[in-house]
mmCIF file of C-alpha atoms in Angstrom:
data_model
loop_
_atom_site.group_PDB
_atom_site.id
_atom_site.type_symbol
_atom_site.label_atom_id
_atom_site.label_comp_id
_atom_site.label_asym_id
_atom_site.label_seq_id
_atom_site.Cartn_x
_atom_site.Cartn_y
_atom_site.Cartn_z
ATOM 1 C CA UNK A 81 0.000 0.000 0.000
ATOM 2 C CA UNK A 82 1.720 3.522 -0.999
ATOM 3 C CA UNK A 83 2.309 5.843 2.439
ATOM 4 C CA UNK A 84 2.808 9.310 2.608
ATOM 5 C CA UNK A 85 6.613 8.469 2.629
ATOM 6 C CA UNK A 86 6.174 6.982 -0.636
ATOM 7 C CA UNK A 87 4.484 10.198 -1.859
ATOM 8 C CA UNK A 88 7.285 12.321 -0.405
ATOM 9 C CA UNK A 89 10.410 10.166 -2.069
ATOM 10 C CA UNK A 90 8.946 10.417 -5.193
ATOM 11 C CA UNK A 91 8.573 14.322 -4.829
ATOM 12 C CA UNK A 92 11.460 14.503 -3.278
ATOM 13 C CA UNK A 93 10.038 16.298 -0.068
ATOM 14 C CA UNK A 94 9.355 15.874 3.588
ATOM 15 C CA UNK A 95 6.295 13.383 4.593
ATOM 16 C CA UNK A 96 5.016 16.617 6.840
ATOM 17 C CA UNK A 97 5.124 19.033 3.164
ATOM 18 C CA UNK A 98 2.956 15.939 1.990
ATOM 19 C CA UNK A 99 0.866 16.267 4.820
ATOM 20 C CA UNK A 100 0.291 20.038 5.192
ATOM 21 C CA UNK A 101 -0.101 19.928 0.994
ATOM 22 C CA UNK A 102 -2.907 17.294 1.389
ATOM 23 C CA UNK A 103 -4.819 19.201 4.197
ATOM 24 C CA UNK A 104 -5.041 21.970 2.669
ATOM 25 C CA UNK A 105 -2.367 23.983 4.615
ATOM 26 C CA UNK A 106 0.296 24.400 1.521
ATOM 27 C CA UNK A 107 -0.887 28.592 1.347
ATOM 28 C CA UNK A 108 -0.620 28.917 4.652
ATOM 29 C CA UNK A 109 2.801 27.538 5.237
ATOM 30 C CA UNK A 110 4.068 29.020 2.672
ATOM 31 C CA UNK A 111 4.710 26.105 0.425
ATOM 32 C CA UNK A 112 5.652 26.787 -3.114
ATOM 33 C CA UNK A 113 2.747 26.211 -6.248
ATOM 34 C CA UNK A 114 5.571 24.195 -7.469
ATOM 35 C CA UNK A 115 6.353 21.599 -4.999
ATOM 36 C CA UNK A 116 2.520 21.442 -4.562
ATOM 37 C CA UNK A 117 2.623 20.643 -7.933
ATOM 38 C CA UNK A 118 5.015 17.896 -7.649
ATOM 39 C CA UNK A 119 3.701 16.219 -4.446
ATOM 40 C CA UNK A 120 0.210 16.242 -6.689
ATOM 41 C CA UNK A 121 1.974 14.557 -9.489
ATOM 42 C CA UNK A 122 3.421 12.100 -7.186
ATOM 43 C CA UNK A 123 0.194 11.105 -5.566
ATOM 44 C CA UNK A 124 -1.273 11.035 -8.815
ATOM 45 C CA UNK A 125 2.051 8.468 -10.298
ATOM 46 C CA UNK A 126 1.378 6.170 -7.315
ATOM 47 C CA UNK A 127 -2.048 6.191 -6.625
ATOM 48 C CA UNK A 128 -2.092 7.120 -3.446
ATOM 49 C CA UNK A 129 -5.201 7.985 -2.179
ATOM 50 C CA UNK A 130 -5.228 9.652 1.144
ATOM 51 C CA UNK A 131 -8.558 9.410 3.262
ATOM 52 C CA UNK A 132 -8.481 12.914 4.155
ATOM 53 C CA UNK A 133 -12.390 13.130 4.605
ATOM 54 C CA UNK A 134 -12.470 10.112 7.242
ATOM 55 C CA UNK A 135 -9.434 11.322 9.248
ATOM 56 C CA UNK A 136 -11.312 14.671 9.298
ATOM 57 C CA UNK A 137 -14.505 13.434 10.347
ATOM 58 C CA UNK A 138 -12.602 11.536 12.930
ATOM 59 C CA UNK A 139 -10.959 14.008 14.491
ATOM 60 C CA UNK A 140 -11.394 17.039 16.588
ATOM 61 C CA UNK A 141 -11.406 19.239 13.031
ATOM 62 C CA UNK A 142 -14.718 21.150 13.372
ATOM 63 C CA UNK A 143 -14.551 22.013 9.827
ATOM 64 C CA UNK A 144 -17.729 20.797 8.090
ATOM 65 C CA UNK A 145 -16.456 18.044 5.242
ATOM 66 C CA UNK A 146 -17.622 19.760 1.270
ATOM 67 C CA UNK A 147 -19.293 17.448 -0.811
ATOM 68 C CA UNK A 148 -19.857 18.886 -4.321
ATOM 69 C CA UNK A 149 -22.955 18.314 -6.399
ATOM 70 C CA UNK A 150 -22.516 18.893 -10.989
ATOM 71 C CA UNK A 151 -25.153 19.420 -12.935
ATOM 72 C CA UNK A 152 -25.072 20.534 -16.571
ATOM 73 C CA UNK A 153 -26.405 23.506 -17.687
ATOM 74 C CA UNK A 154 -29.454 22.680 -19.992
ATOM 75 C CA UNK A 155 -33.207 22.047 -20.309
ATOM 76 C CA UNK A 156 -32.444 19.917 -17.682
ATOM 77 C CA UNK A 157 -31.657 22.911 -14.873
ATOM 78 C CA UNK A 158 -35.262 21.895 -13.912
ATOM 79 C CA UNK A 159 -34.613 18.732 -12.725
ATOM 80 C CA UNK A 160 -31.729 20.203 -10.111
ATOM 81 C CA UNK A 161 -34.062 21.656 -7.177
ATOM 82 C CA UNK A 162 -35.328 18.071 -6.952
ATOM 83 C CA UNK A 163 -31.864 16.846 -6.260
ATOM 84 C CA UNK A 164 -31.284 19.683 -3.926
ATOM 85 C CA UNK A 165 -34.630 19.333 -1.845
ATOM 86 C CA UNK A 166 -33.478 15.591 -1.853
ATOM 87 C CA UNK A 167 -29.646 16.253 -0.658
ATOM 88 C CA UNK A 168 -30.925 18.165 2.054
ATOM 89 C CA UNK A 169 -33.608 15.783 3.468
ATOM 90 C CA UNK A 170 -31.506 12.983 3.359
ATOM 91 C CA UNK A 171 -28.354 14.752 5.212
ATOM 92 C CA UNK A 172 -30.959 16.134 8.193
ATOM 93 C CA UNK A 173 -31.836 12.754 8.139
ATOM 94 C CA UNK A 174 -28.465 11.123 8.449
ATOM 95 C CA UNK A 175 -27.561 14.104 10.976
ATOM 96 C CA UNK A 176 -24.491 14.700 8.575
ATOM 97 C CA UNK A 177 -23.810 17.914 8.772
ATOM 98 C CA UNK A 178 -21.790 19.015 5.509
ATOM 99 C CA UNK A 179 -21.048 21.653 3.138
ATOM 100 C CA UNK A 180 -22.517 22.056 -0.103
ATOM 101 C CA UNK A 181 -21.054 22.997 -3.623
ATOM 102 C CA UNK A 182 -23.253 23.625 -6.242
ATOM 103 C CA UNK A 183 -21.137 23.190 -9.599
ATOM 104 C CA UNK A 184 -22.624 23.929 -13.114
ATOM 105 C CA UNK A 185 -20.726 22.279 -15.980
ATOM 106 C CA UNK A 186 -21.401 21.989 -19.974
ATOM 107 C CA UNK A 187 -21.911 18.635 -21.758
ATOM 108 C CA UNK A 188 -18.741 17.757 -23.372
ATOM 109 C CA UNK A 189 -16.218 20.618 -21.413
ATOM 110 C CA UNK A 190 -16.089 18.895 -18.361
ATOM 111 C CA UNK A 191 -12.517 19.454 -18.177
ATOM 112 C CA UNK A 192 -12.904 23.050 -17.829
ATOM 113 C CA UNK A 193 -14.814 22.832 -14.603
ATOM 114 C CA UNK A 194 -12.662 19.648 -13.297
ATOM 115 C CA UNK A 195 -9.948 21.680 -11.369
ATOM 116 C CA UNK A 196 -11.309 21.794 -8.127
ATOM 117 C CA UNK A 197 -11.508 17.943 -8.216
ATOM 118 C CA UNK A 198 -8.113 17.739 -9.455
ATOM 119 C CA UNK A 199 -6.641 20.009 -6.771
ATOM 120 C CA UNK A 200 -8.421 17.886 -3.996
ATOM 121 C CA UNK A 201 -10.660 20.943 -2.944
ATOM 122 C CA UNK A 202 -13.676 18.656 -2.052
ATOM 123 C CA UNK A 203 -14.049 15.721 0.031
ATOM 124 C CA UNK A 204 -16.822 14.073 -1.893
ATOM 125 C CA UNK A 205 -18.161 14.655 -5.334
ATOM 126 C CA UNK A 206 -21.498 13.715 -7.143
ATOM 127 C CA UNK A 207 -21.757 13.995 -10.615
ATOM 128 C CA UNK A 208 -24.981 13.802 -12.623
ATOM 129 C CA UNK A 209 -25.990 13.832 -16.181
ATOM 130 C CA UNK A 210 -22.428 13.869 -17.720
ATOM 131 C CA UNK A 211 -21.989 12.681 -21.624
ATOM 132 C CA UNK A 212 -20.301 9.833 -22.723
ATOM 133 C CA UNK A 213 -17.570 12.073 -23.706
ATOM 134 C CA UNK A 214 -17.450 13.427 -19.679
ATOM 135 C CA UNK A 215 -17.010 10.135 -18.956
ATOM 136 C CA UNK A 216 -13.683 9.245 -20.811
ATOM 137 C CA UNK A 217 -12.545 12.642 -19.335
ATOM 138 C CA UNK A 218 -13.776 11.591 -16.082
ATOM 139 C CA UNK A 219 -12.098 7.899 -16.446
ATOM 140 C CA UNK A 220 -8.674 9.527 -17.180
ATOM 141 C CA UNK A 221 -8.261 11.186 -13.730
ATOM 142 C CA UNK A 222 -7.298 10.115 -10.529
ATOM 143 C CA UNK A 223 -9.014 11.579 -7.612
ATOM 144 C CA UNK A 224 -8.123 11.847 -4.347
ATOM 145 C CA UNK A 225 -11.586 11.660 -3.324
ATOM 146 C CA UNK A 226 -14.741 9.901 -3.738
ATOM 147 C CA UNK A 227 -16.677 10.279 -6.675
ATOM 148 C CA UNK A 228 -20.468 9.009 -7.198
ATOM 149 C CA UNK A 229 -21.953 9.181 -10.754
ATOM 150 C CA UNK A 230 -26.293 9.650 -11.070
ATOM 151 C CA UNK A 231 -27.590 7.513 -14.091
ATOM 152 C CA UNK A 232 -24.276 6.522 -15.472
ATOM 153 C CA UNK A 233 -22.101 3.421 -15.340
ATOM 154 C CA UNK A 234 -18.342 3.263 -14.810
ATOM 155 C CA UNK A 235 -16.028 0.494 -14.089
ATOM 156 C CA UNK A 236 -13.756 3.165 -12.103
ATOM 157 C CA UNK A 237 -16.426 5.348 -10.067
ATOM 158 C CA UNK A 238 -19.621 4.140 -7.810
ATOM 159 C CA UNK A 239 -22.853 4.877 -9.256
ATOM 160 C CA UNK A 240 -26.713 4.772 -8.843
ATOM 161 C CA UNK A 241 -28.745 4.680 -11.622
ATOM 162 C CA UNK A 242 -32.128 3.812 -12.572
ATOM 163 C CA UNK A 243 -33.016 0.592 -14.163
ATOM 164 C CA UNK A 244 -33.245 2.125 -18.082
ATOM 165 C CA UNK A 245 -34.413 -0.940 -19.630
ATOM 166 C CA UNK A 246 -36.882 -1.749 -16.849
ATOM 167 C CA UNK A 247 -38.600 1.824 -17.961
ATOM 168 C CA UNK A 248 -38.828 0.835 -21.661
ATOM 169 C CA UNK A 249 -40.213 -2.291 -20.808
ATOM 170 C CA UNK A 250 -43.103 -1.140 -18.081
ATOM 171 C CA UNK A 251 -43.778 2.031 -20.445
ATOM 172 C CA UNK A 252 -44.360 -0.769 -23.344
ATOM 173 C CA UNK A 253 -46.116 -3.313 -20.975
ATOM 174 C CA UNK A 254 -48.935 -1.152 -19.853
ATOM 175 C CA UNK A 255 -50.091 0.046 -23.468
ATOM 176 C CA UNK A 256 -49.812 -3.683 -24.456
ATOM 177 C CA UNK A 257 -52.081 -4.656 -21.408
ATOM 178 C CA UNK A 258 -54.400 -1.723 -22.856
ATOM 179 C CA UNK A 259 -55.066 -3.850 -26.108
ATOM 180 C CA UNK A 260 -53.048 -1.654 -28.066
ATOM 181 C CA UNK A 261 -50.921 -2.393 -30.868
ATOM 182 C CA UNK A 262 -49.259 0.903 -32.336
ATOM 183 C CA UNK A 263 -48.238 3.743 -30.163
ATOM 184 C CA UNK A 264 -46.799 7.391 -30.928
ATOM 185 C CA UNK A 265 -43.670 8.566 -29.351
ATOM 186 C CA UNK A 266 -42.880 12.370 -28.907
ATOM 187 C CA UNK A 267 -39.070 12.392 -28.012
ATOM 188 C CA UNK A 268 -35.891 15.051 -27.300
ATOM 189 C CA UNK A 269 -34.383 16.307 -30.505
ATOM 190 C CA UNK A 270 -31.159 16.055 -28.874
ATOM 191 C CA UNK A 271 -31.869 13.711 -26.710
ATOM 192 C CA UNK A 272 -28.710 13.113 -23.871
ATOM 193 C CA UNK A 273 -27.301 9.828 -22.886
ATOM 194 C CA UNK A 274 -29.832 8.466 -20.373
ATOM 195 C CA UNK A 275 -32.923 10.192 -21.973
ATOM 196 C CA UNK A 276 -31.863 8.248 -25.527
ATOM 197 C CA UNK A 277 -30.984 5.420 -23.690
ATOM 198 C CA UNK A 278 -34.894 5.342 -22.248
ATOM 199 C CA UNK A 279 -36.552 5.545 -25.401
ATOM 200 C CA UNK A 280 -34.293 3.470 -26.873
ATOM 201 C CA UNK A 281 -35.257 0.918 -24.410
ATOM 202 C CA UNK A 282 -39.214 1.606 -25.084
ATOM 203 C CA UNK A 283 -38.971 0.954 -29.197
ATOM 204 C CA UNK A 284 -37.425 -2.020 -28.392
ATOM 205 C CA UNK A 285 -39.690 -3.079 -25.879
ATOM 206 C CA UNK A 286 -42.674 -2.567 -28.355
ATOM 207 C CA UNK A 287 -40.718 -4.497 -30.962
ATOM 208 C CA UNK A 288 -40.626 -7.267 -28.941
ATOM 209 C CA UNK A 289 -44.685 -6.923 -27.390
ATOM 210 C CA UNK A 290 -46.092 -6.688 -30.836
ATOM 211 C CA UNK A 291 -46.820 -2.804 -30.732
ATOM 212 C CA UNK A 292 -45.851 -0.495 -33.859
ATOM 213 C CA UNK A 293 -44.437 2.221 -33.859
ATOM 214 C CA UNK A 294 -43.794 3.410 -37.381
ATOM 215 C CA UNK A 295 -41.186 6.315 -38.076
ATOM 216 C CA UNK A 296 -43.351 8.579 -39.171
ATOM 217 C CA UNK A 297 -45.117 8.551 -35.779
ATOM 218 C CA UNK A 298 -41.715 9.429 -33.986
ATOM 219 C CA UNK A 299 -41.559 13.589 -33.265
ATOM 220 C CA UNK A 300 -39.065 14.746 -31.894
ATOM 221 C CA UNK A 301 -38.734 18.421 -30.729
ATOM 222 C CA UNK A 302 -36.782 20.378 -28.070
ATOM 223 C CA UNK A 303 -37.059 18.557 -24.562
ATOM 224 C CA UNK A 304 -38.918 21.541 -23.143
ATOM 225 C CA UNK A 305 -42.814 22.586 -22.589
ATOM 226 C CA UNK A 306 -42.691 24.715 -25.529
ATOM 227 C CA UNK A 307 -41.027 21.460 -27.109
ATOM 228 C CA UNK A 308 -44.148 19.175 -26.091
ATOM 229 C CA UNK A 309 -46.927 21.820 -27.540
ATOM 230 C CA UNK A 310 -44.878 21.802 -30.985
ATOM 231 C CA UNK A 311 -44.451 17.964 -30.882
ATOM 232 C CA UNK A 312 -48.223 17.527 -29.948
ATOM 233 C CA UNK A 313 -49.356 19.528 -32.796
ATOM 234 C CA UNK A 314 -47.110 17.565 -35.356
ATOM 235 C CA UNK A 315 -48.809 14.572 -33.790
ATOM 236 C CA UNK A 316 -52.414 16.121 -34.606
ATOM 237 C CA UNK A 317 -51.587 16.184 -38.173
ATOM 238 C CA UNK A 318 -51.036 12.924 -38.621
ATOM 239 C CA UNK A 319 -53.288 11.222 -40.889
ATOM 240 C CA UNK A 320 -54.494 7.685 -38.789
ATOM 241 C CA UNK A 321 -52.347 8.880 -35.502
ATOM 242 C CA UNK A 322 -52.108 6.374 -32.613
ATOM 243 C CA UNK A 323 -54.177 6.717 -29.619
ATOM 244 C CA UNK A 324 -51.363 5.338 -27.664
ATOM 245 C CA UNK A 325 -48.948 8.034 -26.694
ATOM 246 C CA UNK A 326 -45.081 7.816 -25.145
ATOM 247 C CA UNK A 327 -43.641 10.749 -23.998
ATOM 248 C CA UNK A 328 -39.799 10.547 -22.926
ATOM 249 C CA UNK A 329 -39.892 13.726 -20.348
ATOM 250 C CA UNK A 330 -42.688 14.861 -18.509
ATOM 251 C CA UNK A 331 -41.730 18.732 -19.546
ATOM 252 C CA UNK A 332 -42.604 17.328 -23.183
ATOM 253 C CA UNK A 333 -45.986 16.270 -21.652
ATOM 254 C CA UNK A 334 -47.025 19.227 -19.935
ATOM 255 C CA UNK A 335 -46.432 21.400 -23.240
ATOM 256 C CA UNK A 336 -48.682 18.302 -25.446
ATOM 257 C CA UNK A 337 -51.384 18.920 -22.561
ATOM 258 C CA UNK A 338 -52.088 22.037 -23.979
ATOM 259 C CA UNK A 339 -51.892 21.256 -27.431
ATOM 260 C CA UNK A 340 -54.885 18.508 -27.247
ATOM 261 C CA UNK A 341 -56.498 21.121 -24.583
ATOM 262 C CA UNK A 342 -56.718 23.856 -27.744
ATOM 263 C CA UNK A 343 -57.861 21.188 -30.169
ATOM 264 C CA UNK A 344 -60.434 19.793 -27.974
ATOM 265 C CA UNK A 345 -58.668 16.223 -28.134
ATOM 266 C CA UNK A 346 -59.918 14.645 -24.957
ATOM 267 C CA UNK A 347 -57.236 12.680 -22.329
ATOM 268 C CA UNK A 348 -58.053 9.532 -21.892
ATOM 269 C CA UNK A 349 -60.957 8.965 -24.258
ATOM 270 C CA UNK A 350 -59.162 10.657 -27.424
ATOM 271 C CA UNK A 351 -55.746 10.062 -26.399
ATOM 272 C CA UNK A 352 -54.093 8.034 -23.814
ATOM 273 C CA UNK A 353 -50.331 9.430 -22.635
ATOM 274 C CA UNK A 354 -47.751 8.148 -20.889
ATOM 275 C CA UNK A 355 -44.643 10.130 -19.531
ATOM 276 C CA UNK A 356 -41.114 9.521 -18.176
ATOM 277 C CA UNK A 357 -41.524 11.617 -14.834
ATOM 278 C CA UNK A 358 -38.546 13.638 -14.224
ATOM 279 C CA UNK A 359 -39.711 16.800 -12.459
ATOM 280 C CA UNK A 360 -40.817 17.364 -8.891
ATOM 281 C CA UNK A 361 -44.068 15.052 -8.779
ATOM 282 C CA UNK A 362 -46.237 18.035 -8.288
ATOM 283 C CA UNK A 363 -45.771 19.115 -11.734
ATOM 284 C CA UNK A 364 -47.838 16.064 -13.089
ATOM 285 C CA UNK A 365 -49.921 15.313 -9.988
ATOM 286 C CA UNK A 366 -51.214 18.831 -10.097
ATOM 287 C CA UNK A 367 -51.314 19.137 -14.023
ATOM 288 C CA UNK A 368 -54.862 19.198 -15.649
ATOM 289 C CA UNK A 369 -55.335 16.105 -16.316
ATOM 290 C CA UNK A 370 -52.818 14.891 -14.149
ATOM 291 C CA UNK A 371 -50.278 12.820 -16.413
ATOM 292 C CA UNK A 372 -49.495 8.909 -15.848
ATOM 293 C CA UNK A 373 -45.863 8.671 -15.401
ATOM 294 C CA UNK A 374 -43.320 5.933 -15.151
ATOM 295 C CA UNK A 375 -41.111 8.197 -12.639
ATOM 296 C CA UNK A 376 -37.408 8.492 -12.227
ATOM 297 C CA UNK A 377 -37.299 8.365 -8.236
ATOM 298 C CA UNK A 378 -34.329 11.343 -7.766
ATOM 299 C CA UNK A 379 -35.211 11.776 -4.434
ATOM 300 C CA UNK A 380 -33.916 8.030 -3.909
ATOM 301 C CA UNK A 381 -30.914 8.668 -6.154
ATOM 302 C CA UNK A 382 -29.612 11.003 -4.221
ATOM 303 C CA UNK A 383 -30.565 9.340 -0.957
ATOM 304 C CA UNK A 384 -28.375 6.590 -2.251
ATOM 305 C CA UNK A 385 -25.460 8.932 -3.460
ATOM 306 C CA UNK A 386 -25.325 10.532 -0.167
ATOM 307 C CA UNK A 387 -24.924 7.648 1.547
ATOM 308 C CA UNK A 388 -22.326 5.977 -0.196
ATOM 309 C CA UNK A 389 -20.656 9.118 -0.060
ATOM 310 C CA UNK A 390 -20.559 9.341 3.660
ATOM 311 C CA UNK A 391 -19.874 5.258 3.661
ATOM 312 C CA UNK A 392 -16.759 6.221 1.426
ATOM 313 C CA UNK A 393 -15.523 8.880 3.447
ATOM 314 C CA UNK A 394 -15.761 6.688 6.954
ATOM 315 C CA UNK A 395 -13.900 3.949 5.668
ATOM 316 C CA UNK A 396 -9.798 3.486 4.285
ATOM 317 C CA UNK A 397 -11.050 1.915 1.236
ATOM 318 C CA UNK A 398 -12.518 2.526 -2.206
ATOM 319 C CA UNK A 399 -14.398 0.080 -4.385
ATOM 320 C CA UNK A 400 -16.682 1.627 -6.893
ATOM 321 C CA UNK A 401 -20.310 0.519 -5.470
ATOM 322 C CA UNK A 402 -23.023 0.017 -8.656
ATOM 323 C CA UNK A 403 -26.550 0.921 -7.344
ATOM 324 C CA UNK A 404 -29.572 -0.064 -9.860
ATOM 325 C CA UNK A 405 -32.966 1.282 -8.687
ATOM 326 C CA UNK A 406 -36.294 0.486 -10.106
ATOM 327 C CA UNK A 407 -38.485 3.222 -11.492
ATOM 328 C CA UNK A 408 -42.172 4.104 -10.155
ATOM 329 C CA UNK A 409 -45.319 3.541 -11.947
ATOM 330 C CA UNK A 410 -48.126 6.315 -11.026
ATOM 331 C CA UNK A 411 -51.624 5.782 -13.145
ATOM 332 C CA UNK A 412 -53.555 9.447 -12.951
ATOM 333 C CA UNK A 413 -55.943 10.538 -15.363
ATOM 334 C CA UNK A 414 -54.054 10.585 -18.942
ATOM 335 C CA UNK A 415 -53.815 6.876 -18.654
ATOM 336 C CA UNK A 416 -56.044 4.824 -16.939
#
């Protein structure tokens, strides 16, 4: 197992410049960006990975441990408060008092936000909705902290995701227990990794139920309200359209709500709709009709996250954990 010593050959300084440098005292004691820089590289060259968070939280250190939470910026910045309402539940909870660092990050530039990770600044990290391309970036580094993805896989970080294929296949299920035998799906235009992943997951799940869902009755738009009421009325002109509808974000549902509203297209006896729930649940219980949704439980993601954070940070180890959670079926009135 590399030590501190190990660390400090390699950079060719003292095991108590390793020490202050990993603690966060290098500033203080005046210790050069350069032989930072070196006892980084060295850490980095043998692996070492100190559990700074755990002797912290061990000792008489009253400074709070700071767990930081990315999140793209996107249509998506209206999933975040649920994470955030979730995060802070769970920690009150857990009675683990932390600090926490809200990061925003672009698809595909994660590198540009990655410094504080690199530098060691946090003690935990939780990382949602990177791409595929985030990922590699991601896979390349090595932290001296824990790191838990939300809806992605990796062989090198701990993850919890929801089961994708399980949503495909319940979404598929219930129009096939209907009677029905060709469906409409109104999907993201650029749809991200999990999100095409989902209704990836549904096609083929009709495929294999006997439902059809012919090309032409795929519209995709923007993955926003606005998105949903354009999609909706592209759906409307369709010669012999489904009655059977998929939607692959609830924000995409809300905005074909008001479509059918304005053309007097009745939900569920013109139109039956079903919805990937991302959004608070209010936004679909409350909706009028309130939509059926196979739900992404974030509140339980994050529940999850948090705790194998704080598992990760009280123990000397690291062994990327894989969580797979099921999703939640809720019938209302758009499908029933």
């Amino acid at each position: 197992m590399v030590t501190i010593k190990d660390v400090a050959n390699l950079a060719q300084v003292s095991p108590t410049t390793v020490s202050l440098i990993i603690n966060g005292k290098s500033e203080e004691r005046r210790i050069s960006p350069v032989t930072r820089e070196r006892v980084l590289q060295a850490m980095n060259e043998l692996g070492y990975q100190p559990n700074l968070s755990a002797r912290r939280l061990r000792s008489n250190d009253v400074r709070k441990p700071i767990i930081a939470f990315y999140w793209p910026i996107d249509s998506r910045t209206n999933i975040l408060a649920s994470f955030l309402s979730s995060f802070q539940e769970i920690i009150h909870k857990l009675n683990f008092d932390c600090e926490l660092v809200v990061q925003t990050y672009k698809n595909n530039e994660f590198e540009k936000y990655a410094d504080p990770i690199i530098k060691n600044s946090y003690h935990g990290v939780i990382i949602g909705a990177t791409s595929t391309e985030d990922i590699v970036y991601l896979e390349s580094l090595t932290p001296q902290m824990p790191i838990v993805l939300l809806n992605r896989s990796s062989e090198k970080y701990a993850s919890v995701s929801v089961d994708t294929k399980e949503i495909g296949l319940l979404a598929a299920r219930l129009f096939r227990q209907k009677g029905y035998t060709e469906a409409a799906v109104l999907a993201s235009k650029h749809p991200y990794v999990a999100t095409g992943l989902r209704t990836q997951a549904f096609l083929t799940a009709c495929s294999q139920l006997g439902i059809t869902v012919d090309e032409a009755c795929i519209i995709r738009e923007e993955n926003t309200i606005k998105g949903g009421v354009l999609a909706a009325e592209a759906f409307c002109r369709l010669g012999s359209a489904p009655k059977a509808v998929f939607c692959d974000s609830d924000s995409i549902a809300l905005g074909a709500l008001y479509t059918f509203h304005q053309r007097q297209i009745r939900l569920p006896e013109d139109v039956e709709l079903l919805a990937i729930g991302l959004l608070e649940p209010e936004a679909t219980q409350y909706s009028i009709p309130p939509v059926s949704v196979i739900a992404m439980p974030n509140k339980t993601v994050m529940e999850n996250a948090v705790e194998l954070i704080i598992h990760y940070l009280s123990t000397s180890g690291y062994e990327p954990i894989q969580k797979l959670l099921p999703p939640a079926v809720t019938i209302r009135s758009t499908f029933c």
